[in-house]
Amino acid sequence: MRHFRVVRAACWLLLLLVGSWGLPATAAPLQAQWSFRLLPGDAQLRAHPQLAGWRNAQVPGAVHTDLLAQGQIPDPYVGAPEAGLQWIGLADWEYRAQFDVDAATLARAHAELAFEGLDTFATVTLNGQPLLQANNSHRTWRARVDGRLRARGNELRVVLRSPIRTLLPDVQAMPHKIAGNYPSPYGDEPKDAMVGNFVRKPGYHFGWDWGPRYVTAGIWRPVRLESWNAQRLTAVAVQTRTLDVARADLEVAVEVESAAVGTAPVQLEILDPDGKRVARIDRRAMLQAGDNRITIPVTLQKPRRWWPVGQGEQARYTVRATLAPGTAEASRIEQRTGLRTVELRREADRNGGQGFAFVINGVPIFAKGANVIPFDMFPARVDEARIRRELTAARDANMNMLRNWGGGYYEDDVFFDIADELGLLVWQDFMFGGGMQPGYDPAFRANVVDEARDNVRRLRHHPSVVLWCGNNEEETAWKDWGHGRDLTAADPVFAAKVWQGYVDLFGHDLRQVVAEEGLGVPYWSSSPSNDLDEKANDSTRGDKHYWQVWGNPALPVTAYLRETPRFMSEYGLQAWPVLRTLDGIIPAAEQRVDSPTVRAHQKFMAGEGNQRLLKYIEEEYGTPRDFPAFVYLSQVMQADGIQLAALHHRVSRPYTMGSLYWQLNDVWPGASWSSIDYAGRWKALHFHARRFFADHAVAALRDDGMTRVSLLNDRQQGLQATWRLRVIDLDGALRSEQRHTVALPPLSALEVGRFADADLLKGADPTRTVAVVELFDGGRLLSQQVVYFMPAKALALSRPTIDSELRADSDGYVLTLRSPTLVRALWIAFDGLDATLDDNALELVPGETVTIRLRADADLATLRRTLRLQSLADVIR
């Protein structure tokens, strides 16, 4: 069964790649029996002699997952095993594939093995002879195997050297070190000589403040055997030259590898989103030996454009290129793409600032979304279902942009296929997560250029990709965190060399690759930055990361209201996963804020992050009575704070044109800034995001005794709307009410009023009074927000008496809720069960009925018995 699963996974990846990347028709996954072992002679064999022999392996995979499958290590996520597993990253490993080759493949003139992911320092041999050496996990490595294959008994061996042991001697020998990221707390690597930024490997494997340190190795993407005769298609690229509602002028480049000078027929077809052929062009191409590029202009009338979600349809065309159609040597590439234009608009303003706005098909888009980190510590475990779950959740929370953060890996094509389908814009970092890179080393730079070219070419046809960004936080670290200052003080000549290497790599090399291969998608050198302008993290120009809330100096969340950037690409507050997720990894006896296992799953400030969490919880909400209350209140705090920030960004449109909070997802089940936990369960923040990122929303922001009310419209159509402001007691008694009609312009944030506390309260007790602001389209409630005049811990909230009714209908279940008093931060759960709710983490306004739809794999009686309703008044001491 293990071999069957390996082949099935590889075949699925092959179909994905053929459909979207365009592989020769004679490409196939290497169907092999894989095994692994500790490399003979490795020092770790003294402690682990049982790993001297060959054991079954899974490819794609990783050493850690193979060891887990073989019962050699505990689950890396359950309990606190991390310290005891660091030996894995210090070891050298060997993988072996034994395979046969069919007669048709052997008969072809040319053959090549392609390795999509070798992690990382790999020496590969075939049938005892050297094949290739690799040193970059992010690249595709190819080796010709013409005449080296046999029909039976081929053996492929891959030796994977420890990146720590490989690089550490040279790093330690440096008189002055360049800055790394997170030092290891386990002694496997010296804290003053970190190797992570010298190796082209996912940076998060070395640990981050939201994930563990597992420096793994393995063959993490498929190995393919490709064979062909005279020619093969290698790529198709569609460049949009002009595009409007009436016409699309395209330039299609078809790339062919030929063994010799000659000619070959090439056929190009374009199918519209409904599958109807709208263009066919036949050419006879003149070919030189080697790589050839055939450019074919195409014009489409009345094209259907691809739009981000909320702005139009996600129309995708199919481009089909065939080499030598109708012959035995026919080779075809078929890929889907969308027609859209993209601009990063950076208009100067009268105050010396400069905007930062994404413009799609001529329409400025306010970017709403989150940052994405890897979905697992071990990428080969991430399947299409997992990616679809998280990206669909992003779309369902009214997001239209995701930023793929630079400390992980370039996602599989399926990530971008789903983003294309859902209408999610993708800001794509190159894989540099922090610290400083040795860009002064020409070999390092050349390696990165090859990596960049591989991945830009692989992903360029996806309409969702609207930005390539050089790195995450490296420029601001050099300029603002002391990295450049400290190195300059120690060795000014070396510091100047390091900075020039940075400028060469991120200011020139990667920019040039994107210009040559990216089909018009803009490039940005770092995040945050103003593209190598003097100041890196500036609120008036470029994009902004803001961590003075949560990070040092840990300002209160109201400080978000005083930070107004051009584009907020990172900000965040931490929270724990849903308690049901934690129950699977932390034993009940260990569920305490200060327990060793809880601390092991809290990576911020080396496990001290719970004290930071408690600071924010206690400032606003009070002291949690127990660990479940702590988990619940961490989510309430996170949701309320990020809502405040996101709405402030939205009401600042068009000065501010983006709000991407940190972060969407989790890499493992631990404390983090995510809104979706590792198990896919929505935290309170994600339910709030569905409301505060809605295309039509009300924003009532209270600060220093004044509430500013704005109405938001992200659609291209205006809206005739009504908004209402009520002041009520906690028991629902109405104190005042006003209602207004308004013409809400398209693509706008419209301020409609400012209200002092004294004018709203009119002498009422602020601990027993709230304001409710609502936006209506006719009689339909679009958005509602409750404004509080006091910190939550000061409110005179009573334990609620909630009337609930749960019934079944044709689409699942319907839950109706009603309370005679105000209920704050209501959390709906079912003991021991999972249920998918279309709303949660909400306020119940007195006397009003809330209807929630839900789905669950349980009967009505079980759901009624296990229903649990929790609110703020239930959990504070």
PDB file of N, CA and C in Angstrom, residues 107-140:
ATOM      1  N   ALA A 107      13.859   3.686 -26.195  1.00  0.00           N
ATOM      2  CA  ALA A 107      14.040   3.827 -27.646  1.00  0.00           C
ATOM      3  C   ALA A 107      14.159   5.275 -28.080  1.00  0.00           C
ATOM      4  N   ARG A 108      13.752   6.219 -27.252  1.00  0.00           N
ATOM      5  CA  ARG A 108      13.812   7.624 -27.654  1.00  0.00           C
ATOM      6  C   ARG A 108      15.251   8.134 -27.588  1.00  0.00           C
ATOM      7  N   ALA A 109      15.498   9.138 -28.398  1.00  0.00           N
ATOM      8  CA  ALA A 109      16.870   9.621 -28.556  1.00  0.00           C
ATOM      9  C   ALA A 109      17.390  10.354 -27.339  1.00  0.00           C
ATOM     10  N   HIS A 110      16.504  10.995 -26.605  1.00  0.00           N
ATOM     11  CA  HIS A 110      16.932  11.847 -25.501  1.00  0.00           C
ATOM     12  C   HIS A 110      16.150  11.488 -24.242  1.00  0.00           C
ATOM     13  N   ALA A 111      16.821  11.557 -23.118  1.00  0.00           N
ATOM     14  CA  ALA A 111      16.168  11.286 -21.834  1.00  0.00           C
ATOM     15  C   ALA A 111      16.793  12.180 -20.771  1.00  0.00           C
ATOM     16  N   GLU A 112      15.972  12.533 -19.791  1.00  0.00           N
ATOM     17  CA  GLU A 112      16.409  13.465 -18.756  1.00  0.00           C
ATOM     18  C   GLU A 112      15.662  13.148 -17.470  1.00  0.00           C
ATOM     19  N   LEU A 113      16.368  13.208 -16.355  1.00  0.00           N
ATOM     20  CA  LEU A 113      15.721  13.160 -15.050  1.00  0.00           C
ATOM     21  C   LEU A 113      15.592  14.582 -14.535  1.00  0.00           C
ATOM     22  N   ALA A 114      14.392  14.927 -14.065  1.00  0.00           N
ATOM     23  CA  ALA A 114      14.124  16.255 -13.523  1.00  0.00           C
ATOM     24  C   ALA A 114      13.712  16.110 -12.064  1.00  0.00           C
ATOM     25  N   PHE A 115      14.409  16.816 -11.209  1.00  0.00           N
ATOM     26  CA  PHE A 115      14.152  16.787  -9.771  1.00  0.00           C
ATOM     27  C   PHE A 115      13.516  18.125  -9.384  1.00  0.00           C
ATOM     28  N   GLU A 116      12.240  18.099  -9.026  1.00  0.00           N
ATOM     29  CA  GLU A 116      11.522  19.337  -8.709  1.00  0.00           C
ATOM     30  C   GLU A 116      11.892  19.895  -7.343  1.00  0.00           C
ATOM     31  N   GLY A 117      12.415  19.057  -6.441  1.00  0.00           N
ATOM     32  CA  GLY A 117      12.739  19.557  -5.115  1.00  0.00           C
ATOM     33  C   GLY A 117      13.720  18.661  -4.393  1.00  0.00           C
ATOM     34  N   LEU A 118      14.973  19.091  -4.303  1.00  0.00           N
ATOM     35  CA  LEU A 118      15.997  18.371  -3.545  1.00  0.00           C
ATOM     36  C   LEU A 118      16.382  19.254  -2.367  1.00  0.00           C
ATOM     37  N   ASP A 119      16.175  18.764  -1.160  1.00  0.00           N
ATOM     38  CA  ASP A 119      16.381  19.550   0.055  1.00  0.00           C
ATOM     39  C   ASP A 119      17.580  18.982   0.828  1.00  0.00           C
ATOM     40  N   THR A 120      18.762  19.609   0.711  1.00  0.00           N
ATOM     41  CA  THR A 120      19.141  20.727  -0.134  1.00  0.00           C
ATOM     42  C   THR A 120      20.495  20.422  -0.757  1.00  0.00           C
ATOM     43  N   PHE A 121      21.518  20.079   0.080  1.00  0.00           N
ATOM     44  CA  PHE A 121      22.844  19.741  -0.454  1.00  0.00           C
ATOM     45  C   PHE A 121      22.821  18.274  -0.866  1.00  0.00           C
ATOM     46  N   ALA A 122      22.618  18.035  -2.156  1.00  0.00           N
ATOM     47  CA  ALA A 122      22.366  16.686  -2.658  1.00  0.00           C
ATOM     48  C   ALA A 122      23.419  16.278  -3.666  1.00  0.00           C
ATOM     49  N   THR A 123      23.892  15.049  -3.528  1.00  0.00           N
ATOM     50  CA  THR A 123      24.744  14.413  -4.525  1.00  0.00           C
ATOM     51  C   THR A 123      23.973  13.227  -5.084  1.00  0.00           C
ATOM     52  N   VAL A 124      23.770  13.218  -6.397  1.00  0.00           N
ATOM     53  CA  VAL A 124      22.918  12.216  -7.034  1.00  0.00           C
ATOM     54  C   VAL A 124      23.767  11.349  -7.956  1.00  0.00           C
ATOM     55  N   THR A 125      23.599  10.044  -7.826  1.00  0.00           N
ATOM     56  CA  THR A 125      24.256   9.097  -8.732  1.00  0.00           C
ATOM     57  C   THR A 125      23.208   8.203  -9.368  1.00  0.00           C
ATOM     58  N   LEU A 126      23.504   7.734 -10.559  1.00  0.00           N
ATOM     59  CA  LEU A 126      22.638   6.807 -11.285  1.00  0.00           C
ATOM     60  C   LEU A 126      23.470   5.601 -11.687  1.00  0.00           C
ATOM     61  N   ASN A 127      23.034   4.441 -11.220  1.00  0.00           N
ATOM     62  CA  ASN A 127      23.731   3.191 -11.513  1.00  0.00           C
ATOM     63  C   ASN A 127      25.218   3.286 -11.203  1.00  0.00           C
ATOM     64  N   GLY A 128      25.505   3.934 -10.057  1.00  0.00           N
ATOM     65  CA  GLY A 128      26.865   4.014  -9.559  1.00  0.00           C
ATOM     66  C   GLY A 128      27.711   5.114 -10.152  1.00  0.00           C
ATOM     67  N   GLN A 129      27.171   5.898 -11.088  1.00  0.00           N
ATOM     68  CA  GLN A 129      27.926   6.959 -11.729  1.00  0.00           C
ATOM     69  C   GLN A 129      27.380   8.328 -11.333  1.00  0.00           C
ATOM     70  N   PRO A 130      28.244   9.338 -11.172  1.00  0.00           N
ATOM     71  CA  PRO A 130      27.768  10.680 -10.774  1.00  0.00           C
ATOM     72  C   PRO A 130      26.760  11.233 -11.785  1.00  0.00           C
ATOM     73  N   LEU A 131      25.714  11.884 -11.269  1.00  0.00           N
ATOM     74  CA  LEU A 131      24.682  12.467 -12.119  1.00  0.00           C
ATOM     75  C   LEU A 131      24.613  13.980 -11.947  1.00  0.00           C
ATOM     76  N   LEU A 132      24.459  14.457 -10.702  1.00  0.00           N
ATOM     77  CA  LEU A 132      24.437  15.896 -10.478  1.00  0.00           C
ATOM     78  C   LEU A 132      24.691  16.180  -9.012  1.00  0.00           C
ATOM     79  N   GLN A 133      25.033  17.439  -8.733  1.00  0.00           N
ATOM     80  CA  GLN A 133      25.124  17.960  -7.374  1.00  0.00           C
ATOM     81  C   GLN A 133      24.216  19.179  -7.282  1.00  0.00           C
ATOM     82  N   ALA A 134      23.424  19.243  -6.221  1.00  0.00           N
ATOM     83  CA  ALA A 134      22.459  20.321  -6.045  1.00  0.00           C
ATOM     84  C   ALA A 134      22.734  21.050  -4.738  1.00  0.00           C
ATOM     85  N   ASN A 135      22.354  22.340  -4.709  1.00  0.00           N
ATOM     86  CA  ASN A 135      22.547  23.130  -3.506  1.00  0.00           C
ATOM     87  C   ASN A 135      21.441  24.163  -3.312  1.00  0.00           C
ATOM     88  N   ASN A 136      20.240  23.870  -3.852  1.00  0.00           N
ATOM     89  CA  ASN A 136      19.147  24.829  -3.757  1.00  0.00           C
ATOM     90  C   ASN A 136      17.835  24.070  -3.747  1.00  0.00           C
ATOM     91  N   SER A 137      17.140  24.146  -2.642  1.00  0.00           N
ATOM     92  CA  SER A 137      15.865  23.445  -2.480  1.00  0.00           C
ATOM     93  C   SER A 137      14.777  23.999  -3.378  1.00  0.00           C
ATOM     94  N   HIS A 138      14.923  25.257  -3.820  1.00  0.00           N
ATOM     95  CA  HIS A 138      13.868  25.945  -4.560  1.00  0.00           C
ATOM     96  C   HIS A 138      13.989  25.800  -6.071  1.00  0.00           C
ATOM     97  N   ARG A 139      15.018  25.110  -6.543  1.00  0.00           N
ATOM     98  CA  ARG A 139      15.241  24.992  -7.982  1.00  0.00           C
ATOM     99  C   ARG A 139      14.797  23.639  -8.515  1.00  0.00           C
ATOM    100  N   THR A 140      14.577  23.591  -9.824  1.00  0.00           N
ATOM    101  CA  THR A 140      14.428  22.320 -10.535  1.00  0.00           C
ATOM    102  C   THR A 140      15.789  21.942 -11.093  1.00  0.00           C
TER     103      THR A 140
END
